[in-house]
GROMACS .gro file of C-alpha atoms in nm:
model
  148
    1UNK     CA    1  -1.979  -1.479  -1.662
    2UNK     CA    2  -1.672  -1.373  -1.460
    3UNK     CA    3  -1.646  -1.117  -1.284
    4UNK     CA    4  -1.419  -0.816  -1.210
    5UNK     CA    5  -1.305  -0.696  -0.863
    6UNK     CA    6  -0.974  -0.410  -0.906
    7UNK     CA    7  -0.920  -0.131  -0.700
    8UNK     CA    8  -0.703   0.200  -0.765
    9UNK     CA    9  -0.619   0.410  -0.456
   10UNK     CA   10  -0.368   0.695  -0.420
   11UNK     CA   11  -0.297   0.874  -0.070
   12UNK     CA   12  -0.032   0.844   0.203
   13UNK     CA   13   0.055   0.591   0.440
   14UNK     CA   14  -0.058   0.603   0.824
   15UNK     CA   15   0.232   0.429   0.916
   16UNK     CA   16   0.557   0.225   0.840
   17UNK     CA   17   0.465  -0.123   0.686
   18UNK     CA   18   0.458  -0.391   0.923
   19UNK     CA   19   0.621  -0.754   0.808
   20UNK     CA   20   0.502  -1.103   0.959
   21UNK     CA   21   0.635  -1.439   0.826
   22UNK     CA   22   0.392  -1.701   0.715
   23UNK     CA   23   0.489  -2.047   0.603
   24UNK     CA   24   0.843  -2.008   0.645
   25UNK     CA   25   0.968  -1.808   0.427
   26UNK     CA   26   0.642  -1.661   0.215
   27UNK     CA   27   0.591  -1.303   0.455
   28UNK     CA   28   0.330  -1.016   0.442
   29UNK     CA   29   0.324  -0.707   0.463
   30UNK     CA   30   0.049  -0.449   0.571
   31UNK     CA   31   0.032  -0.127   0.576
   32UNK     CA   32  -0.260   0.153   0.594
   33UNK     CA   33  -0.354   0.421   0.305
   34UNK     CA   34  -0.548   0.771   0.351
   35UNK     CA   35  -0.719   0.865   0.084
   36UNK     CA   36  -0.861   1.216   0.130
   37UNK     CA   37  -1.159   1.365  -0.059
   38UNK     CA   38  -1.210   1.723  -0.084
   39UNK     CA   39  -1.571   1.898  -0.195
   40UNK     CA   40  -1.771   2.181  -0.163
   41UNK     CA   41  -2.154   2.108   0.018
   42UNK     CA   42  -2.473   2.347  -0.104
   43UNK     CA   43  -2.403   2.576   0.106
   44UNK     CA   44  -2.038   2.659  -0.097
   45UNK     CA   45  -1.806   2.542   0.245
   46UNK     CA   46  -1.576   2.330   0.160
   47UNK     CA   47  -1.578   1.988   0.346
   48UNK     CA   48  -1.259   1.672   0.378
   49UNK     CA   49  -1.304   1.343   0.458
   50UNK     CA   50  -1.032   1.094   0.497
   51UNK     CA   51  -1.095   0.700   0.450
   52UNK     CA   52  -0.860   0.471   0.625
   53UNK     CA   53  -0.777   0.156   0.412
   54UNK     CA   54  -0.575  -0.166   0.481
   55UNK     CA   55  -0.324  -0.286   0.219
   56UNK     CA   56  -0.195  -0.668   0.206
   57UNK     CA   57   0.096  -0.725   0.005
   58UNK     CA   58   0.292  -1.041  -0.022
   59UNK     CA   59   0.640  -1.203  -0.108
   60UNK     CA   60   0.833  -0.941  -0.351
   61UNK     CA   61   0.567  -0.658  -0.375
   62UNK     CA   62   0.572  -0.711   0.034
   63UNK     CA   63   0.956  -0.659   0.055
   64UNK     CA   64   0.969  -0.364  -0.139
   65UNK     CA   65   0.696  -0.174   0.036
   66UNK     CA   66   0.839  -0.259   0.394
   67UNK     CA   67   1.251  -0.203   0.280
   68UNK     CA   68   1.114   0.191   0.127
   69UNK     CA   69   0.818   0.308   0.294
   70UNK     CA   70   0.798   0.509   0.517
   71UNK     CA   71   0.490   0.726   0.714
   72UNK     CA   72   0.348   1.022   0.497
   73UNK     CA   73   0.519   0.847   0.172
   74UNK     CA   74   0.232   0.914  -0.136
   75UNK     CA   75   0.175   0.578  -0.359
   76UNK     CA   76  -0.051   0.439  -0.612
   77UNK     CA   77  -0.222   0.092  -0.509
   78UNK     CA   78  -0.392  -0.097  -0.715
   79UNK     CA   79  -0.528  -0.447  -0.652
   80UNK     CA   80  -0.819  -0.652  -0.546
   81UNK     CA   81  -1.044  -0.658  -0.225
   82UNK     CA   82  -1.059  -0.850   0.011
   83UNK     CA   83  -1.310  -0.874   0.265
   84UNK     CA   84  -1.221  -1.153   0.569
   85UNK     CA   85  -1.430  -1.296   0.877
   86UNK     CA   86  -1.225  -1.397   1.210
   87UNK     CA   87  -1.261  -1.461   1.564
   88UNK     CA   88  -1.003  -1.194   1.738
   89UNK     CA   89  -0.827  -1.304   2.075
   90UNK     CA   90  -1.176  -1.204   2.282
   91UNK     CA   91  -1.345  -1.454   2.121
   92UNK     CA   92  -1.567  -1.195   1.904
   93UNK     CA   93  -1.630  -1.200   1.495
   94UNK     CA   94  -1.480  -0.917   1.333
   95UNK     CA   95  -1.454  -0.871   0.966
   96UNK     CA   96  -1.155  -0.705   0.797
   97UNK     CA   97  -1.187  -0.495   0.401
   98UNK     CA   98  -0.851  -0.483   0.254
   99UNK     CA   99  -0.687  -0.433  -0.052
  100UNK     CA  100  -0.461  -0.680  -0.157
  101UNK     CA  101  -0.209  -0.518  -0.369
  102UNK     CA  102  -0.066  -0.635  -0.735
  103UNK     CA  103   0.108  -0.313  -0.789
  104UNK     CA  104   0.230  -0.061  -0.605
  105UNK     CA  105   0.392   0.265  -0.740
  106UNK     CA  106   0.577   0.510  -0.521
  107UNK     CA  107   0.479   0.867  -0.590
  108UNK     CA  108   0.684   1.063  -0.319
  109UNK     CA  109   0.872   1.097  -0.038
  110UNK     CA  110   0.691   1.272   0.301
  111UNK     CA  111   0.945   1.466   0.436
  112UNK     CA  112   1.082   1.283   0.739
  113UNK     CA  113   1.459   1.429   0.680
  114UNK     CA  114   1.714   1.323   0.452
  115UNK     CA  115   1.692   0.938   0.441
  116UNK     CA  116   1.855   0.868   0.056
  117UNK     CA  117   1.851   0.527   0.072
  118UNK     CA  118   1.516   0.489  -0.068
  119UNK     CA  119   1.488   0.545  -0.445
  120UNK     CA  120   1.313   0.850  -0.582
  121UNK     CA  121   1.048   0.852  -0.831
  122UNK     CA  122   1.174   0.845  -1.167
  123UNK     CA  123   1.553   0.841  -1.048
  124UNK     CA  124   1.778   0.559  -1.039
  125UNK     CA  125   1.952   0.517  -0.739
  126UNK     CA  126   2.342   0.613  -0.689
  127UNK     CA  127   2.481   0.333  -0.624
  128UNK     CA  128   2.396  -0.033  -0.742
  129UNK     CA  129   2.293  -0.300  -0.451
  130UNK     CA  130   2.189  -0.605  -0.446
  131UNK     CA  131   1.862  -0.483  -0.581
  132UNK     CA  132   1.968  -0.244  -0.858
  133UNK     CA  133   1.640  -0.219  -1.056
  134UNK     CA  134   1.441   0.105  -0.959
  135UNK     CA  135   1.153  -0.012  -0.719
  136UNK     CA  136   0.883   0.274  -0.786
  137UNK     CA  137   0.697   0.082  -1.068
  138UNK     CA  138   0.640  -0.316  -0.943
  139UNK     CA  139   0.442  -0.543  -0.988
  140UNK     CA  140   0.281  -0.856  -0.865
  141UNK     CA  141   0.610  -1.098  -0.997
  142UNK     CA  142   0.817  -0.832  -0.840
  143UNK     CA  143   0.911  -0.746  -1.203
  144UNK     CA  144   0.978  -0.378  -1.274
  145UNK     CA  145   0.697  -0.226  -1.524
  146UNK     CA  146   0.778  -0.088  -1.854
  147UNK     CA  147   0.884   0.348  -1.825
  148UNK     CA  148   0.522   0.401  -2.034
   0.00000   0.00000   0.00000
């Protein structure tokens, strides 16, 4: 039987994506995701916790999220994890959980000032680049989803 391993997060990134190159021309990208979680204990206070998670995305998805993201920005992630063993420079195992992203959908700006060069949800942009397909709805093949 196969299985099924998907992931849906929505929160705000830590930080601007970061890009490395890999095998010439094939690059990722990472970037990091709060996701906060708001409840009330027994008692009636009301308590917050924020978890920290690590998105991987590659090639087209990758190139998107590092030419428009920016710190604070809210998206939708939704993907697969992945959970990786390594040896860091110190010699010592560490093991990494990330997300590796097949979608990504930009839900809103933070506001950082008035930086228009990024598209806004649901808006086309004002003038036509070389990329002139909206990037808040892409997917895995870097093609833009349907409006619905």
């Amino acid at each position: 039987m196969l299985g099924l391993n998907n992931v849906q997060i929505i929160g705000n990134l830590g930080g601007t994506p970061e890009m490395k190159f890999v095998n010439n021309n094939d690059h990722v990208v990472n970037f990091s995701v709060a996701v906060n979680e708001r409840w009330k204990n027994r008692s009636g206070e009301s308590q917050e916790r924020t978890t920290w998670l690590r998105i991987v995305a590659f090639n087209g998805i990758g190139q998107i999220c590092a030419d428009y993201l920016k710190t604070g920005d809210a998206v939708f992630v939704e993907g697969r994890l992945q959970i990786r063993e390594y040896e860091d420079k110190d010699h010592v195992e560490r093991t990494s959980v990330e997300v590796v992203a097949s979608k990504v959908r930009f839900l809103g700006r933070a506001n950082n000032g008035g930086d228009e060069q990024r598209p806004a949800p649901g808006r086309p942009r004002a003038h036509a680049g070389p990329r002139s397909t909206a990037a808040a709805n892409v997917n895995q093949a870097g093609v833009e989803d349907p409006p619905f």
